[in-house]
Coordinates of C-alpha atoms (C1' of nucleotides) in Angstrom, one line a residue:
Chain A
M843 CA -5.8 172.6 -59.9
N844 CA -8.8 172.3 -58.3
R845 CA -8.2 170.4 -55.5
A846 CA -8.7 173.5 -53.4
A847 CA -12.3 174.3 -56.1
D848 CA -13.8 170.9 -55.2
G849 CA -13.3 169.3 -51.3
A850 CA -10.8 172.0 -50.2
G851 CA -8.3 170.5 -48.7
P852 CA -7.5 171.6 -45.1
S853 CA -6.8 175.1 -46.8
G854 CA -8.7 178.6 -46.2
G855 CA -12.5 176.4 -47.3
I856 CA -15.5 175.7 -44.8
Q857 CA -15.3 172.1 -46.4
G858 CA -11.8 171.5 -45.6
R859 CA -12.0 173.0 -41.9
I860 CA -14.2 171.2 -40.6
K861 CA -13.0 168.0 -42.2
R862 CA -9.8 168.7 -40.3
L863 CA -11.9 169.4 -37.6
I864 CA -13.1 166.0 -37.7
I865 CA -9.8 164.8 -38.4
D866 CA -7.7 166.3 -35.7
E867 CA -10.8 165.3 -33.0
N868 CA -10.9 162.1 -34.1
L869 CA -14.5 161.7 -34.4
E870 CA -15.8 158.8 -34.9
P871 CA -18.9 157.8 -37.3
G872 CA -21.8 159.3 -35.6
A873 CA -20.3 161.3 -32.9
P874 CA -22.2 165.4 -32.9
L875 CA -20.1 168.0 -34.2
P876 CA -20.4 170.9 -33.8
T877 CA -24.2 173.0 -34.2
E878 CA -24.3 175.3 -37.4
V879 CA -24.0 178.7 -34.9
E880 CA -21.2 177.5 -33.2
L881 CA -19.6 176.9 -36.4
V882 CA -21.0 179.8 -37.8
Q883 CA -18.5 181.5 -34.1
R884 CA -15.2 178.6 -34.9
L885 CA -15.1 179.6 -38.7
G886 CA -15.4 183.1 -38.7
V887 CA -18.1 182.8 -41.6
S888 CA -22.0 183.1 -42.6
R889 CA -24.6 180.2 -41.4
N890 CA -25.0 180.2 -45.4
S891 CA -21.2 179.2 -45.8
V892 CA -21.6 176.5 -42.7
R893 CA -24.5 175.4 -44.7
E894 CA -23.0 174.9 -47.7
A895 CA -19.8 172.7 -46.7
L896 CA -22.1 170.6 -44.4
K897 CA -23.9 170.3 -47.7
A898 CA -21.1 169.6 -49.4
L899 CA -19.6 166.8 -47.1
Q900 CA -22.9 165.2 -46.1
A901 CA -23.8 164.6 -50.2
V902 CA -19.9 163.0 -50.0
G903 CA -21.0 161.0 -46.9
I904 CA -18.6 162.9 -44.4
V905 CA -21.6 164.5 -42.7
E906 CA -24.8 163.4 -41.5
V907 CA -26.9 166.2 -40.9
R908 CA -30.4 164.9 -39.2
H909 CA -33.2 167.8 -38.1
G910 CA -34.6 169.4 -35.4
F911 CA -31.3 167.9 -33.8
G912 CA -28.1 168.2 -34.5
T913 CA -25.4 167.4 -37.7
F914 CA -23.5 164.4 -36.7
V915 CA -19.4 162.2 -38.1
G916 CA -21.6 160.6 -41.6
S917 CA -20.7 157.2 -42.1
M918 CA -19.2 157.3 -45.6
S919 CA -20.7 155.2 -46.8
L920 CA -20.0 154.2 -50.9
E921 CA -23.5 154.8 -50.6
P922 CA -23.9 158.4 -51.8
F923 CA -20.0 158.1 -55.3
V924 CA -23.2 154.5 -56.8
E925 CA -26.1 157.1 -56.9
A926 CA -23.2 159.3 -58.8
L927 CA -22.0 156.3 -61.1
T928 CA -25.8 156.0 -61.3
F929 CA -26.6 158.3 -63.0
R930 CA -23.2 159.1 -64.8
T931 CA -24.1 155.9 -66.4
V932 CA -27.4 157.2 -67.5
L933 CA -26.9 160.0 -68.9
G934 CA -23.8 158.5 -70.4
Q935 CA -26.0 155.7 -72.4
R936 CA -28.6 158.1 -73.3
Q937 CA -25.7 159.7 -75.2
G938 CA -24.8 156.7 -76.8
R939 CA -22.0 155.7 -75.1
Q940 CA -21.5 152.2 -73.7
S941 CA -22.0 153.0 -70.3
L942 CA -23.9 150.2 -68.6
L943 CA -22.3 147.9 -71.6
E944 CA -19.1 149.1 -69.7
L945 CA -20.1 149.0 -66.0
L946 CA -21.3 145.4 -66.6
E947 CA -17.8 144.5 -67.7
L948 CA -16.6 146.4 -65.2
R949 CA -17.4 144.0 -62.7
E950 CA -17.6 140.5 -64.7
A951 CA -13.9 141.8 -65.5
V952 CA -12.6 142.0 -61.1
E953 CA -15.2 139.1 -59.9
A954 CA -13.7 137.1 -62.5
G955 CA -10.4 137.8 -61.1
L956 CA -11.4 137.5 -57.1
V957 CA -13.8 134.2 -57.9
R958 CA -10.5 132.5 -58.4
R959 CA -8.8 132.9 -55.2
V960 CA -12.0 132.7 -53.7
V961 CA -12.1 129.4 -54.5
G962 CA -10.7 126.9 -51.7
R963 CA -11.4 129.9 -48.7
I964 CA -14.8 129.6 -48.0
P965 CA -15.8 128.8 -44.4
E966 CA -18.5 125.3 -44.8
D967 CA -20.8 128.1 -43.0
D968 CA -21.4 130.0 -45.9
L969 CA -21.8 126.7 -48.5
T970 CA -24.6 126.6 -46.6
R971 CA -25.6 129.5 -47.4
L972 CA -25.0 129.5 -51.3
R973 CA -26.5 126.6 -51.5
H974 CA -29.1 127.9 -49.5
L975 CA -29.5 130.8 -51.9
V976 CA -29.5 129.1 -54.9
G977 CA -32.3 127.3 -53.9
V978 CA -34.4 130.7 -53.5
M979 CA -33.3 131.5 -56.0
R980 CA -34.8 128.1 -58.6
Q981 CA -38.3 128.8 -55.8
D982 CA -38.8 131.8 -56.0
A983 CA -38.2 132.5 -60.0
E984 CA -40.4 134.9 -61.0
S985 CA -40.4 137.3 -58.3
P986 CA -37.7 140.6 -59.5
E987 CA -37.6 142.4 -56.0
G988 CA -37.1 138.7 -54.1
H989 CA -34.9 137.4 -56.9
A990 CA -32.5 141.0 -56.4
R991 CA -32.3 141.0 -53.2
T992 CA -31.6 137.0 -53.6
D993 CA -28.9 138.1 -56.0
R994 CA -27.0 141.1 -54.4
E995 CA -26.5 138.1 -51.4
F996 CA -25.2 135.5 -53.7
H997 CA -22.8 137.4 -55.0
V998 CA -21.4 139.3 -51.5
T999 CA -21.9 136.4 -49.8
L1000 CA -18.7 134.5 -52.8
Y1001 CA -16.9 136.9 -51.7
Q1002 CA -16.7 137.3 -47.8
A1003 CA -13.7 134.7 -48.2
L1004 CA -11.3 136.9 -49.1
D1005 CA -11.4 139.3 -45.4
N1006 CA -11.6 143.2 -47.1
P1007 CA -14.3 144.3 -45.4
L1008 CA -13.9 147.9 -48.2
L1009 CA -13.9 144.8 -51.5
S1010 CA -16.9 143.9 -50.3
E1011 CA -18.3 147.0 -49.8
V1012 CA -16.5 148.1 -53.1
L1013 CA -18.3 145.2 -54.6
D1014 CA -21.6 145.0 -53.8
A1015 CA -21.7 148.9 -54.6
F1016 CA -20.3 148.6 -58.6
W1017 CA -23.4 145.4 -57.9
D1018 CA -26.1 148.6 -56.9
A1019 CA -25.3 150.6 -59.3
L1020 CA -25.2 148.0 -61.7
H1021 CA -28.6 146.8 -60.7
Q1022 CA -30.3 150.7 -60.3
V1023 CA -29.2 151.2 -64.0
S1024 CA -30.9 148.6 -65.3
G1025 CA -33.9 149.8 -63.1
D1026 CA -34.0 152.7 -64.8
L1027 CA -33.2 151.1 -68.1
A1028 CA -34.7 148.7 -69.0
Q1029 CA -38.1 146.9 -68.2
P1030 CA -37.9 144.5 -65.2
H1031 CA -36.8 140.9 -66.3
R1032 CA -37.6 137.4 -66.0
P1033 CA -35.0 136.4 -63.4
S1034 CA -35.6 133.1 -65.9
E1035 CA -32.2 130.1 -65.9
T1036 CA -30.7 132.6 -63.9
W1037 CA -30.1 130.5 -60.7
R1038 CA -28.5 128.0 -63.1
E1039 CA -25.7 129.8 -63.3
H1040 CA -25.4 131.0 -60.1
Q1041 CA -25.5 127.2 -59.2
E1042 CA -22.4 126.4 -61.5
I1043 CA -20.6 129.2 -60.2
L1044 CA -20.9 127.5 -56.4
K1045 CA -20.2 124.0 -58.1
A1046 CA -16.8 124.8 -59.4
V1047 CA -15.9 127.2 -56.5
R1048 CA -16.8 123.9 -54.3
A1049 CA -14.4 121.7 -56.5
G1050 CA -11.5 123.8 -56.3
D1051 CA -11.7 124.4 -59.8
A1052 CA -10.1 128.1 -60.1
S1053 CA -10.5 128.4 -63.8
R1054 CA -14.0 126.7 -64.2
A1055 CA -15.0 129.4 -61.8
E1056 CA -14.1 132.6 -63.3
D1057 CA -15.0 130.7 -66.5
A1058 CA -18.7 130.0 -65.1
V1059 CA -18.1 133.8 -63.5
R1060 CA -18.3 135.1 -66.9
R1061 CA -20.5 132.7 -68.3
H1062 CA -23.6 134.1 -65.5
F1063 CA -22.5 137.9 -66.8
D1064 CA -22.5 136.6 -70.2
D1065 CA -25.7 136.2 -69.5
I1066 CA -26.8 139.3 -67.9
R1067 CA -25.5 141.1 -70.7
A1068 CA -27.1 139.6 -73.3
R1069 CA -30.8 140.1 -72.0
L1070 CA -29.3 143.9 -70.8
T1071 CA -28.1 144.3 -74.7
R1072 CA -31.1 143.4 -75.1
T1073 CA -33.6 144.8 -74.1
A1074 CA -31.6 148.6 -73.3
A1075 CA -32.1 148.7 -77.1
A1076 CA -35.4 150.0 -76.6
G1077 CA -33.6 152.8 -74.2
Chain B
M790 CA -35.3 155.1 -47.5
N791 CA -32.4 157.2 -47.1
R792 CA -33.0 157.6 -50.2
A793 CA -34.7 161.0 -49.7
A794 CA -32.4 162.0 -47.4
D795 CA -29.6 161.9 -49.6
G796 CA -29.7 161.9 -54.0
A797 CA -33.0 163.2 -53.2
G798 CA -34.7 160.9 -56.5
P799 CA -36.3 162.6 -58.7
S800 CA -39.2 162.7 -55.6
G801 CA -39.5 166.7 -54.9
G802 CA -36.7 167.0 -53.6
I803 CA -34.3 170.6 -55.9
Q804 CA -31.3 168.0 -56.0
G805 CA -32.9 165.4 -58.4
R806 CA -35.4 168.1 -60.4
I807 CA -31.9 169.5 -61.5
K808 CA -30.6 166.1 -61.8
R809 CA -33.7 165.5 -63.5
L810 CA -33.0 168.2 -65.3
I811 CA -29.9 167.6 -66.7
I812 CA -31.4 163.8 -67.8
D813 CA -34.5 165.8 -70.0
E814 CA -32.9 167.9 -71.4
N815 CA -29.9 165.0 -72.1
L816 CA -27.6 167.4 -71.1
E817 CA -23.6 166.8 -71.6
P818 CA -20.6 167.7 -68.7
G819 CA -19.5 170.8 -69.9
A820 CA -23.3 172.0 -71.1
P821 CA -24.3 175.5 -69.5
L822 CA -26.4 175.0 -66.9
P823 CA -29.6 177.5 -66.1
T824 CA -28.2 180.2 -64.1
E825 CA -29.0 180.5 -60.3
V826 CA -32.4 183.0 -60.7
E827 CA -34.0 181.3 -62.7
L828 CA -33.3 177.7 -61.4
V829 CA -35.4 180.0 -58.4
Q830 CA -38.1 181.0 -61.1
R831 CA -38.5 177.7 -62.5
L832 CA -38.2 175.6 -59.1
G833 CA -39.8 178.1 -56.6
V834 CA -37.4 177.9 -54.1
S835 CA -35.4 180.6 -53.3
R836 CA -31.8 180.6 -54.1
N837 CA -30.4 179.5 -50.7
S838 CA -31.7 176.6 -51.8
V839 CA -30.2 176.8 -55.0
R840 CA -27.4 177.0 -54.3
E841 CA -27.8 174.3 -51.3
A842 CA -28.6 172.0 -54.0
L843 CA -26.0 172.4 -56.5
K844 CA -23.4 173.1 -53.5
A845 CA -24.7 169.3 -53.1
L846 CA -24.2 168.1 -56.7
Q847 CA -21.5 169.1 -57.5
A848 CA -19.1 167.8 -54.2
V849 CA -20.1 164.8 -56.4
G850 CA -19.3 165.9 -59.8
I851 CA -22.6 166.3 -61.4
V852 CA -22.1 170.1 -61.5
E853 CA -19.6 172.2 -62.1
V854 CA -20.3 175.9 -60.8
R855 CA -18.3 179.0 -62.0
H856 CA -17.2 181.7 -60.4
G857 CA -18.8 184.8 -61.3
F858 CA -19.5 182.8 -65.4
G859 CA -22.2 179.8 -64.9
T860 CA -23.2 177.0 -63.4
F861 CA -22.2 173.9 -65.8
V862 CA -22.9 170.2 -65.5
G863 CA -19.9 168.7 -64.6
S864 CA -17.4 165.9 -65.6
M865 CA -18.5 163.0 -62.7
S866 CA -14.5 161.7 -62.9
L867 CA -14.4 159.3 -60.2
E868 CA -11.8 161.7 -57.6
P869 CA -14.8 163.2 -55.3
F870 CA -14.7 159.4 -54.9
V871 CA -11.0 159.3 -54.3
E872 CA -11.0 162.5 -51.7
A873 CA -13.9 160.9 -50.1
L874 CA -12.1 157.3 -49.9
T875 CA -9.2 158.8 -49.0
F876 CA -11.4 160.4 -45.4
R877 CA -12.0 158.3 -44.7
T878 CA -9.7 156.1 -44.7
V879 CA -7.4 158.6 -43.3
L880 CA -9.5 158.8 -40.0
G881 CA -10.5 154.5 -39.9
Q882 CA -6.6 154.4 -39.0
R883 CA -6.2 157.0 -36.7
Q884 CA -8.9 155.6 -34.9
G885 CA -6.8 152.0 -34.8
R886 CA -8.9 150.5 -38.3
Q887 CA -6.9 149.0 -40.4
S888 CA -7.9 150.8 -43.2
L889 CA -5.0 151.9 -44.9
L890 CA -4.4 148.5 -44.9
E891 CA -7.7 147.6 -46.2
L892 CA -7.2 149.9 -48.8
L893 CA -3.7 148.0 -50.2
E894 CA -4.9 144.9 -50.3
L895 CA -8.9 146.0 -52.4
R896 CA -5.8 147.0 -55.4
E897 CA -4.7 143.9 -54.9
A898 CA -6.9 141.5 -54.8
V899 CA -8.4 143.4 -58.2
E900 CA -5.0 143.5 -59.6
A901 CA -3.8 140.4 -59.0
G902 CA -6.8 139.5 -60.6
L903 CA -6.6 141.4 -63.9
V904 CA -3.1 140.9 -64.8
R905 CA -4.1 138.0 -65.7
R906 CA -7.4 139.1 -68.1
V907 CA -4.3 141.0 -69.9
V908 CA -1.3 138.9 -70.1
G909 CA -0.9 138.5 -73.5
R910 CA -3.3 141.4 -75.2
I911 CA -1.1 144.3 -74.0
P912 CA -0.4 145.2 -77.8
E913 CA 3.0 146.6 -78.6
D914 CA 2.6 150.1 -78.1
D915 CA 2.4 149.7 -74.8
L916 CA 5.0 146.9 -74.6
T917 CA 7.2 149.6 -75.2
R918 CA 6.2 152.5 -73.4
L919 CA 6.3 149.9 -69.8
R920 CA 9.5 149.3 -70.2
H921 CA 11.1 152.8 -71.1
L922 CA 8.8 153.6 -68.0
V923 CA 10.5 151.3 -66.1
G924 CA 13.2 152.0 -67.5
V925 CA 12.6 155.9 -65.9
M926 CA 11.5 154.2 -61.9
R927 CA 15.5 152.9 -62.7
Q928 CA 16.4 155.8 -63.8
D929 CA 15.2 158.5 -61.6
A930 CA 15.1 156.4 -58.4
E931 CA 15.5 158.8 -55.9
S932 CA 12.9 161.4 -56.6
P933 CA 10.0 160.6 -54.8
E934 CA 7.7 162.8 -56.8
G935 CA 8.6 161.5 -60.4
H936 CA 8.4 158.5 -58.9
A937 CA 4.3 157.8 -58.6
R938 CA 4.2 159.6 -61.6
T939 CA 5.5 157.4 -63.2
D940 CA 4.3 154.3 -61.4
R941 CA 0.5 155.6 -61.6
E942 CA 1.2 155.8 -65.2
F943 CA 3.0 151.9 -65.4
H944 CA -0.6 150.3 -63.8
V945 CA -2.8 152.6 -65.8
T946 CA -1.1 151.8 -68.6
L947 CA -1.4 147.7 -68.5
Y948 CA -4.3 147.8 -67.4
Q949 CA -5.4 149.5 -71.1
A950 CA -5.9 146.7 -72.6
L951 CA -8.5 145.2 -71.4
D952 CA -10.3 148.3 -73.1
N953 CA -12.8 149.6 -70.2
P954 CA -12.8 153.1 -69.4
L955 CA -14.3 152.6 -66.7
L956 CA -11.7 150.2 -64.7
S957 CA -9.1 152.0 -65.6
E958 CA -10.3 155.0 -63.9
V959 CA -12.0 153.2 -61.4
L960 CA -8.2 152.0 -60.7
D961 CA -6.8 154.6 -61.2
A962 CA -8.3 156.1 -58.8
F963 CA -7.8 152.9 -55.9
W964 CA -4.3 153.9 -56.6
D965 CA -5.0 157.8 -55.8
A966 CA -6.9 156.7 -52.8
L967 CA -4.0 154.4 -52.4
H968 CA -1.9 157.8 -52.6
Q969 CA -3.2 160.5 -51.1
V970 CA -3.1 158.9 -47.3
S971 CA 0.0 157.8 -47.6
G972 CA 1.5 161.1 -47.9
D973 CA -0.8 161.8 -45.5
L974 CA 0.1 159.4 -43.4
A975 CA 3.6 157.7 -43.8
Q976 CA 6.8 159.7 -44.8
P977 CA 7.5 160.5 -48.4
H978 CA 9.6 156.8 -49.0
R979 CA 13.1 155.9 -51.0
P980 CA 10.9 154.6 -54.1
S981 CA 14.6 151.9 -53.7
E982 CA 14.2 148.7 -55.4
T983 CA 10.3 149.4 -56.9
W984 CA 11.4 149.5 -60.6
R985 CA 12.7 145.6 -59.8
E986 CA 9.1 145.1 -59.0
H987 CA 7.8 146.0 -62.4
Q988 CA 10.4 144.9 -64.3
E989 CA 9.1 141.2 -63.3
I990 CA 5.5 142.2 -63.4
L991 CA 6.1 142.9 -67.0
K992 CA 8.6 140.1 -68.4
A993 CA 5.8 138.1 -66.8
V994 CA 3.4 139.7 -68.7
R995 CA 5.4 139.6 -71.8
A996 CA 6.4 135.9 -71.3
G997 CA 2.2 135.4 -71.7
D998 CA 2.4 133.2 -68.2
A999 CA -0.8 134.5 -66.4
S1000 CA 0.2 132.7 -63.1
R1001 CA 3.4 134.5 -62.8
A1002 CA 2.5 138.2 -63.2
E1003 CA -0.4 137.6 -61.0
D1004 CA 3.1 136.7 -58.3
A1005 CA 4.5 138.9 -59.6
V1006 CA 1.7 141.8 -58.7
R1007 CA 1.2 140.2 -55.7
R1008 CA 4.7 140.6 -54.9
H1009 CA 4.2 144.2 -55.5
F1010 CA 2.3 144.7 -53.4
D1011 CA 4.0 142.8 -50.5
D1012 CA 7.1 145.1 -50.9
I1013 CA 4.8 148.6 -50.5
R1014 CA 2.9 146.8 -47.7
A1015 CA 5.9 146.4 -46.1
R1016 CA 6.8 149.5 -46.6
L1017 CA 3.8 151.0 -45.6
T1018 CA 3.4 148.7 -42.6
R1019 CA 6.8 150.3 -41.5
T1020 CA 6.1 154.3 -41.6
A1021 CA 2.3 154.2 -40.7
A1022 CA 3.6 152.9 -36.8
A1023 CA 5.0 155.5 -35.9
G1024 CA 1.1 157.1 -36.9
Chain C
dA699 C1' -43.8 153.9 -14.0
dG700 C1' -45.9 155.1 -17.4
dA701 C1' -48.3 157.6 -20.8
dG702 C1' -48.7 161.9 -22.9
dG703 C1' -48.2 167.0 -23.6
dT704 C1' -45.1 170.2 -24.1
dC705 C1' -40.5 173.5 -24.4
dC706 C1' -37.0 174.8 -26.8
dA707 C1' -32.7 173.6 -29.2
dA708 C1' -31.4 172.9 -33.9
dC709 C1' -31.9 172.9 -38.9
dG710 C1' -35.1 174.4 -42.6
dT711 C1' -36.2 177.9 -45.8
dC712 C1' -36.9 182.4 -47.5
dC713 C1' -35.8 187.3 -48.3
dT714 C1' -32.0 191.2 -49.9
dA715 C1' -28.2 193.3 -49.6
dC716 C1' -24.1 193.9 -51.4
dG717 C1' -19.2 192.0 -52.5
dT718 C1' -16.0 189.2 -56.0
dC719 C1' -15.1 187.1 -59.7
dC720 C1' -14.5 186.6 -65.2
dT721 C1' -16.7 186.8 -69.6
dA722 C1' -17.4 189.5 -73.5
dT723 C1' -17.5 193.6 -75.8
dG724 C1' -15.5 197.8 -77.3
dT725 C1' -11.6 200.9 -77.1
dC726 C1' -7.5 202.5 -78.2
dC727 C1' -2.3 201.8 -80.2
dT728 C1' 0.8 200.0 -82.9
Chain D
dA1072 C1' -6.4 195.1 -89.4
dG1073 C1' -5.0 192.8 -85.3
dG1074 C1' -3.7 192.8 -80.4
dA1075 C1' -3.2 194.8 -75.9
dC1076 C1' -5.9 197.0 -72.7
dA1077 C1' -9.9 199.6 -70.6
dT1078 C1' -14.1 198.2 -68.7
dA1079 C1' -19.5 197.3 -68.3
dG1080 C1' -22.4 193.6 -67.3
dG1081 C1' -23.7 189.4 -65.9
dA1082 C1' -23.6 185.2 -62.8
dC1083 C1' -21.7 183.4 -58.3
dG1084 C1' -19.8 184.1 -54.0
dT1085 C1' -21.4 185.7 -48.6
dA1086 C1' -23.4 187.9 -45.4
dG1087 C1' -27.8 189.0 -41.5
dG1088 C1' -32.1 188.4 -40.3
dA1089 C1' -35.9 186.6 -39.4
dC1090 C1' -39.7 182.6 -39.4
dG1091 C1' -41.7 178.3 -40.0
dT1092 C1' -40.8 173.2 -39.1
dT1093 C1' -38.7 169.1 -36.6
dG1094 C1' -37.6 166.3 -33.3
dG1095 C1' -35.3 164.8 -28.8
dA1096 C1' -35.9 165.5 -24.3
dC1097 C1' -38.6 167.2 -19.5
dC1098 C1' -42.5 168.0 -17.3
dT1099 C1' -47.1 166.7 -15.4
dC1100 C1' -50.4 164.0 -14.8
dT1101 C1' -52.8 160.0 -14.0

DNA sequence: AGAGGTCCAACGTCCTACGTCCTATGTCCT
DNA sequence: AGGACATAGGACGTAGGACGTTGGACCTCT
């Protein structure tokens, strides 16, 4: 029964009452919230309590506070979740758990299953874009920074055809978390031959072969796993 | 560049410094953190600031505060994420977006892909348990509360064989979010014939037929979608 | 009309005091 | 001796006030 202790539902909790205020007034992301002082008056608590509640809501993206300007309804992106997952994974890794591997294989399991579905459904524009991205990877295969962004866009674009913005966000969140953890634990790797694996995925998807696409994705993650387990040993 | 504004990495931010403290001292979940007063001294800031930082970290599960006892390293479960996702979905739904449908189809897309993989890998114990759960669903098909818990355990048990605790947690988080949103937006439904769908999934999995299992999962979600779109219209 | 500076509402930090809760310790009873 | 109960202390929770800092809005001057 930590419902009250944590997010504090619509019960007496300050956070819950602010959340309820957003719901009741149907405020969209970006809409202004009452000022801290107004909330103090409305909720009948001290400014300290109001600020702590806002800070907690800000931490999960429900509220956005802009210094000297006001408080607003937040974007509620998955970024706070990514940060927490990153932290948790880094900490777990330091404590002997295989949390990095778990995160990687979470991505593998999900994406390998999804790629089957996306086969044959990718519009021509996206295919063109994917082909272009593979080309970019092949070209500047030496820039770790640029490669990351390209790799990210490839994965995002690949699953765009599933036509589910939330799904895309979630996949991107997992990508981001893995990326950040890798950056914290391992040395920046040489992109090496990664572009080939992406090309294989793209070819299989274009060919309309679901099983081959799934295999290609798994091979891609096999390669990442190899690199990661190699460098993470010196964690 | 909202890294500093949000979680505040190891930069000057108080949150970041507390997170760094956990990492540096390699504290496991449940381990005690310095008291607020000690943190005040260590970090050289006021108690207010310390408390706000702790509140933010608590909101994402990194820290757990127990009234009158102390602050501890949190469990870092996905529960805060579930709550945020729930809130976001409810709010989005009220604002005309199809966020509930998105959440449902996120689960469908992911689980339909995963069930193919789990085919033929479920140990006998789990299969027995799954069969039992289907039986339970069939029996007390009238208790909405009990049915929810059984349904949840079915899905958790089904994907247990993938042997990835993080994946299980994520799937459970999605289940939980959808469940909470449904509770907030729709009337409690009559479990009706859901048990049959679960039985179909189980039979396909036992038969080792990946495609049939995927279809069974999709049919299951089709049914949920039908119920949801029917009752959510009166939101 | 545009560039610049000023004003001020609103958030950020700090300090102090007091209330509340939980645990641990110790006592008393059985 | 062992357990139930009362107590004391530490630690978090809330409150109120004061001052610093920021950034958008408005006004002025050119």
